[in-house]
Coordinates of N, CA and C in Angstrom, one line a residue:
V1 N 106.3 73.1 62.4 CA 105.9 74.2 61.4 C 105.1 75.2 62.2
G2 N 105.6 76.0 63.1 CA 104.9 77.0 63.8 C 103.9 76.4 64.8
R3 N 103.5 77.1 65.8 CA 102.6 76.7 66.8 C 101.2 77.3 66.5
S4 N 100.2 76.5 66.4 CA 98.9 76.9 66.3 C 98.0 76.3 67.3
M5 N 97.0 77.0 67.7 CA 96.0 76.4 68.7 C 95.0 75.6 67.9
A6 N 95.1 75.5 66.6 CA 94.1 74.7 65.8 C 94.4 73.2 65.8
A7 N 93.4 72.4 65.6 CA 93.6 71.0 65.5 C 94.3 70.8 64.2
Q8 N 95.4 70.0 64.2 CA 96.2 69.8 63.0 C 95.6 68.9 62.0
D9 N 94.6 68.1 62.4 CA 93.9 67.2 61.4 C 92.8 67.9 60.6
E10 N 92.4 69.0 61.0 CA 91.3 69.7 60.3 C 91.9 70.6 59.1
P11 N 91.2 70.6 58.0 CA 91.7 71.4 56.9 C 91.5 72.9 57.3
A12 N 92.6 73.6 57.1 CA 92.6 75.1 57.5 C 92.4 75.9 56.2
L13 N 91.1 76.1 55.9 CA 90.9 76.9 54.7 C 91.1 78.4 54.9
I14 N 90.2 78.9 55.7 CA 90.4 80.3 56.1 C 90.4 80.4 57.6
W15 N 91.6 80.6 58.2 CA 91.7 80.6 59.7 C 92.0 82.0 60.2
Q16 N 92.4 82.9 59.3 CA 93.0 84.1 59.7 C 92.1 85.0 60.6
D17 N 90.8 85.0 60.5 CA 89.9 85.8 61.3 C 89.5 85.0 62.6
R18 N 89.7 83.7 62.7 CA 89.2 82.9 63.7 C 90.2 82.3 64.7
E19 N 91.5 82.4 64.4 CA 92.5 81.7 65.2 C 93.6 82.7 65.7
I20 N 94.3 82.2 66.6 CA 95.6 82.8 67.1 C 96.7 81.8 66.8
R21 N 97.7 82.3 66.0 CA 98.8 81.5 65.7 C 100.1 82.2 66.1
F22 N 101.1 81.4 66.6 CA 102.4 81.9 67.0 C 103.5 81.3 66.2
D23 N 104.5 82.1 65.8 CA 105.7 81.7 65.2 C 105.5 80.8 64.0
V24 N 104.7 81.2 63.1 CA 104.4 80.4 61.9 C 105.4 80.8 60.8
V25 N 105.5 80.0 59.8 CA 106.4 80.3 58.7 C 105.9 81.6 58.1
P26 N 106.8 82.5 57.7 CA 106.4 83.8 57.2 C 105.3 83.8 56.1
S27 N 105.3 82.8 55.2 CA 104.3 82.7 54.1 C 102.9 82.6 54.7
S28 N 102.7 82.1 55.9 CA 101.4 82.0 56.5 C 100.8 83.3 56.9
L29 N 101.7 84.3 56.9 CA 101.2 85.7 57.3 C 100.8 86.5 56.0
A30 N 101.0 85.9 54.9 CA 100.6 86.6 53.6 C 99.2 86.9 53.7
L31 N 98.8 88.0 53.1 CA 97.4 88.4 53.1 C 96.6 87.5 52.1
L32 N 95.4 87.2 52.4 CA 94.5 86.4 51.6 C 93.9 87.3 50.5
N33 N 93.3 86.6 49.5 CA 92.5 87.4 48.5 C 91.3 87.9 49.3
G34 N 91.1 89.2 49.2 CA 90.0 89.9 49.9 C 90.4 90.4 51.3
E35 N 91.6 90.0 51.8 CA 92.1 90.6 53.0 C 92.8 91.9 52.7
K36 N 92.4 93.0 53.4 CA 93.0 94.3 53.1 C 93.8 94.8 54.2
E37 N 95.0 95.3 53.9 CA 95.8 96.0 54.9 C 95.3 97.4 55.2
I38 N 95.0 97.6 56.4 CA 94.4 98.9 56.8 C 95.6 99.8 57.2
D39 N 96.5 99.3 57.9 CA 97.7 100.1 58.4 C 98.8 99.1 58.7
S40 N 100.0 99.6 58.6 CA 101.2 98.9 59.1 C 102.1 99.9 59.9
I41 N 102.4 99.5 61.1 CA 103.1 100.4 62.0 C 104.4 99.8 62.4
N42 N 105.5 100.4 62.1 CA 106.8 100.0 62.5 C 107.1 100.4 63.9
S43 N 108.1 99.8 64.5 CA 108.6 100.1 65.9 C 107.4 99.9 66.9
V44 N 106.9 98.6 66.9 CA 105.9 98.2 67.9 C 106.5 97.0 68.6
E45 N 106.4 97.0 69.9 CA 106.9 95.9 70.7 C 105.8 95.1 71.2
D46 N 105.9 93.8 71.0 CA 105.0 92.8 71.7 C 105.5 92.7 73.1
T47 N 105.0 93.6 73.9 CA 105.6 93.8 75.3 C 105.4 92.6 76.2
K48 N 104.4 91.8 76.1 CA 104.2 90.7 76.9 C 104.9 89.5 76.4
G49 N 104.9 89.2 75.2 CA 105.5 88.0 74.6 C 107.0 88.1 74.2
N50 N 107.3 89.3 73.8 CA 108.7 89.5 73.3 C 109.2 90.9 73.7
N51 N 109.2 91.1 75.0 CA 109.6 92.4 75.6 C 111.0 92.6 75.3
G52 N 111.3 93.8 74.8 CA 112.6 94.2 74.4 C 112.9 94.0 72.9
E53 N 111.9 93.5 72.2 CA 112.2 93.3 70.8 C 111.2 94.1 69.9
S54 N 111.8 94.9 69.1 CA 111.0 95.8 68.2 C 110.5 95.0 67.0
G55 N 109.3 95.3 66.5 CA 108.8 94.7 65.3 C 107.8 95.6 64.6
S56 N 107.0 95.0 63.8 CA 106.0 95.8 63.1 C 104.6 95.1 63.3
L57 N 103.6 96.0 63.4 CA 102.2 95.5 63.5 C 101.4 95.9 62.3
T58 N 100.8 94.8 61.6 CA 100.0 95.1 60.5 C 98.6 94.9 60.9
I59 N 97.7 95.8 60.6 CA 96.3 95.8 60.9 C 95.6 95.5 59.6
T60 N 94.8 94.4 59.5 CA 94.0 94.1 58.3 C 92.6 94.1 58.7
N61 N 91.7 93.8 57.7 CA 90.3 93.7 58.0 C 89.9 92.4 58.7
L62 N 90.9 91.5 58.8 CA 90.6 90.2 59.5 C 91.4 89.9 60.8
R63 N 92.6 90.6 60.9 CA 93.4 90.2 62.0 C 94.5 91.2 62.3
L64 N 95.2 91.0 63.4 CA 96.4 91.8 63.7 C 97.6 90.8 63.5
I65 N 98.7 91.3 62.9 CA 99.8 90.5 62.6 C 101.0 91.3 63.2
W66 N 101.8 90.6 64.1 CA 103.0 91.2 64.6 C 104.2 90.4 64.2
R67 N 105.2 91.1 63.6 CA 106.4 90.4 63.2 C 107.6 91.0 63.9
A68 N 108.5 90.2 64.4 CA 109.7 90.7 65.0 C 110.7 91.3 63.9
Q69 N 111.4 92.3 64.2 CA 112.3 92.9 63.3 C 113.5 92.0 63.0
K70 N 114.0 91.3 64.1 CA 115.2 90.5 64.0 C 115.0 89.1 63.4
S71 N 113.9 88.5 63.6 CA 113.6 87.1 63.1 C 112.2 87.0 62.5
A72 N 112.2 86.6 61.3 CA 110.9 86.4 60.6 C 110.1 85.3 61.2
R73 N 110.7 84.4 61.9 CA 110.0 83.3 62.6 C 109.4 83.7 63.9
T74 N 109.7 84.9 64.4 CA 109.0 85.3 65.6 C 107.9 86.2 65.2
N75 N 106.7 85.7 65.3 CA 105.5 86.5 64.8 C 104.3 85.9 65.5
L76 N 103.2 86.6 65.3 CA 101.9 86.2 65.8 C 100.8 86.8 64.9
S77 N 99.7 86.0 64.8 CA 98.5 86.4 64.0 C 97.3 86.3 65.0
V78 N 96.5 87.3 65.2 CA 95.4 87.3 66.1 C 94.1 87.7 65.3
G79 N 93.3 86.7 65.0 CA 92.0 86.9 64.3 C 91.1 87.7 65.2
Y80 N 90.3 88.6 64.5 CA 89.4 89.5 65.3 C 88.3 88.7 65.9
N81 N 87.9 87.6 65.4 CA 86.9 86.8 66.1 C 87.3 86.2 67.4
C82 N 88.6 86.3 67.7 CA 89.1 85.9 69.0 C 89.2 87.0 70.0
V83 N 89.0 88.2 69.6 CA 89.2 89.4 70.5 C 87.9 89.6 71.4
L84 N 88.2 89.7 72.7 CA 87.2 89.9 73.7 C 87.1 91.4 74.0
N85 N 88.3 92.0 74.2 CA 88.3 93.4 74.6 C 89.6 94.0 74.2
I86 N 89.6 95.3 74.0 CA 90.8 96.1 73.6 C 90.8 97.3 74.6
S87 N 91.9 97.6 75.2 CA 92.0 98.8 76.1 C 93.4 99.3 76.1
I88 N 93.5 100.5 76.6 CA 94.8 101.2 76.7 C 95.1 101.3 78.2
K89 N 96.3 100.8 78.6 CA 96.7 100.8 80.0 C 98.2 101.1 80.1
S90 N 98.7 101.2 81.3 CA 100.1 101.4 81.5 C 100.8 100.0 81.4
A91 N 102.0 100.0 80.9 CA 102.8 98.8 80.7 C 104.3 99.2 80.9
S92 N 105.1 98.2 81.2 CA 106.5 98.4 81.4 C 107.2 97.7 80.3
S93 N 107.8 98.5 79.4 CA 108.6 98.0 78.3 C 110.1 98.2 78.5
R94 N 110.8 97.2 78.0 CA 112.3 97.3 78.1 C 112.8 98.4 77.2
L95 N 112.1 98.6 76.1 CA 112.6 99.6 75.1 C 112.0 101.0 75.4
R96 N 110.9 101.1 76.1 CA 110.3 102.5 76.4 C 110.1 102.8 77.8
G97 N 110.3 101.8 78.7 CA 110.1 102.1 80.2 C 108.6 102.0 80.4
D98 N 108.1 102.8 81.4 CA 106.7 102.8 81.7 C 106.0 103.7 80.7
T99 N 105.0 103.2 80.1 CA 104.3 103.9 79.0 C 102.9 103.3 78.8
Q100 N 102.1 104.0 77.9 CA 100.8 103.5 77.6 C 100.9 102.4 76.5
A101 N 100.1 101.4 76.6 CA 100.2 100.3 75.7 C 98.8 99.8 75.3
L102 N 98.7 99.1 74.2 CA 97.4 98.6 73.8 C 97.3 97.1 74.3
Y103 N 96.3 96.9 75.1 CA 96.0 95.5 75.6 C 94.9 94.9 74.8
V104 N 95.2 93.7 74.3 CA 94.2 93.0 73.5 C 93.9 91.7 74.2
M105 N 92.7 91.5 74.8 CA 92.3 90.3 75.5 C 91.6 89.4 74.5
T106 N 92.0 88.2 74.5 CA 91.5 87.2 73.5 C 91.1 85.9 74.1
K107 N 90.3 85.1 73.4 CA 90.0 83.7 73.8 C 90.0 82.9 72.6
Y108 N 90.7 81.8 72.6 CA 90.7 80.8 71.5 C 90.9 79.4 72.0
A109 N 90.0 78.5 71.5 CA 90.1 77.1 71.9 C 90.0 76.9 73.4
G110 N 89.2 77.7 74.1 CA 89.0 77.6 75.5 C 90.1 78.3 76.4
T111 N 91.1 78.9 75.7 CA 92.2 79.5 76.5 C 92.2 81.0 76.2
K112 N 92.4 81.7 77.3 CA 92.5 83.2 77.2 C 93.9 83.6 77.0
F113 N 94.1 84.6 76.2 CA 95.5 85.2 75.9 C 95.4 86.7 76.1
E114 N 96.4 87.3 76.6 CA 96.5 88.7 76.6 C 97.8 89.2 75.9
F115 N 97.5 90.1 74.9 CA 98.6 90.6 74.1 C 98.8 92.1 74.5
I116 N 100.0 92.5 74.6 CA 100.3 93.9 75.0 C 101.2 94.5 73.9
F117 N 100.8 95.5 73.2 CA 101.6 96.1 72.2 C 101.9 97.6 72.6
T118 N 103.2 97.9 72.5 CA 103.7 99.2 72.8 C 104.3 99.9 71.6
N119 N 103.8 101.1 71.3 CA 104.4 101.9 70.2 C 105.7 102.5 70.7
L120 N 106.8 102.2 70.0 CA 108.1 102.7 70.4 C 108.3 104.1 70.0
V121 N 107.5 104.7 69.2 CA 107.6 106.1 68.7 C 106.8 107.0 69.7
R122 N 107.6 107.7 70.4 CA 107.0 108.6 71.5 C 106.0 109.6 70.9
G123 N 104.9 109.7 71.6 CA 103.9 110.7 71.2 C 103.0 110.3 70.0
S124 N 103.1 109.1 69.5 CA 102.3 108.7 68.4 C 101.1 107.9 68.8
P125 N 99.9 108.4 68.6 CA 98.7 107.7 69.0 C 98.2 106.7 68.0
R126 N 98.9 106.6 66.9 CA 98.5 105.8 65.7 C 98.1 104.4 66.0
L127 N 98.9 103.7 66.9 CA 98.6 102.3 67.3 C 97.3 102.2 67.9
F128 N 97.0 103.1 68.8 CA 95.7 103.1 69.5 C 94.5 103.4 68.6
T129 N 94.6 104.5 67.8 CA 93.5 104.9 67.0 C 93.2 103.9 65.9
T130 N 94.2 103.4 65.2 CA 93.9 102.5 64.1 C 93.3 101.2 64.6
V131 N 93.8 100.6 65.7 CA 93.3 99.3 66.1 C 91.9 99.5 66.7
H132 N 91.7 100.6 67.5 CA 90.4 100.8 68.0 C 89.3 101.1 66.9
A133 N 89.7 101.7 65.9 CA 88.8 102.0 64.8 C 88.4 100.7 64.0
R134 N 89.3 99.8 63.9 CA 89.1 98.5 63.1 C 88.5 97.4 63.9
A135 N 88.9 97.2 65.2 CA 88.5 96.0 65.9 C 87.0 96.0 66.2
P136 N 86.4 94.8 66.1 CA 85.0 94.7 66.4 C 84.7 95.0 67.9
P137 N 83.6 95.7 68.2 CA 83.2 95.9 69.6 C 82.8 94.6 70.2
P138 N 83.0 94.4 71.5 CA 82.7 93.2 72.2 C 81.2 92.8 72.0
A139 N 80.3 93.8 71.8 CA 78.9 93.5 71.6 C 78.6 92.6 70.4
C140 N 79.5 92.6 69.4 CA 79.2 91.8 68.2 C 79.9 90.5 68.3
C141 N 80.6 90.2 69.4 CA 81.3 88.9 69.5 C 80.4 87.8 69.9
E142 N 80.7 86.6 69.5 CA 79.9 85.5 69.9 C 80.1 85.2 71.4
C143 N 79.0 84.8 72.0 CA 79.0 84.5 73.4 C 79.9 83.4 73.8
S144 N 80.1 82.4 72.9 CA 80.9 81.3 73.1 C 82.3 81.6 73.4
R145 N 82.8 82.8 73.0 CA 84.2 83.2 73.2 C 84.4 83.7 74.5
R146 N 83.4 84.0 75.3 CA 83.6 84.7 76.6 C 83.8 83.7 77.7

């Protein structure tokens, strides 16, 4: 039932802001009571994990959610409490070629993950501005995540 970095024996009450989960059942991506969608951007590629596959990125007050366009089971949820750093750098996308992309450095359960998101709509800064405006600055992050 999807891959999670969480211990399977622990009750998962509210995990959305504290965990990274991959390829979960689509119902696990539903917004919680109190979770607010800030923006949803179509035509976003998960360039590192699913290069060449278009999807959508939903930005909420708790996490980033990426869903592949072709398969609902190809998805990821990144809680903001796992985010160490967000930056904009060059990336190589199968769908866009060399372009600017959003790099999200994270750490969860002792493992570091790097996510790279590329906006497939040329000339649109929306991906960068929305995520930068919402994501917590590294100064407010817990030291144990570094």
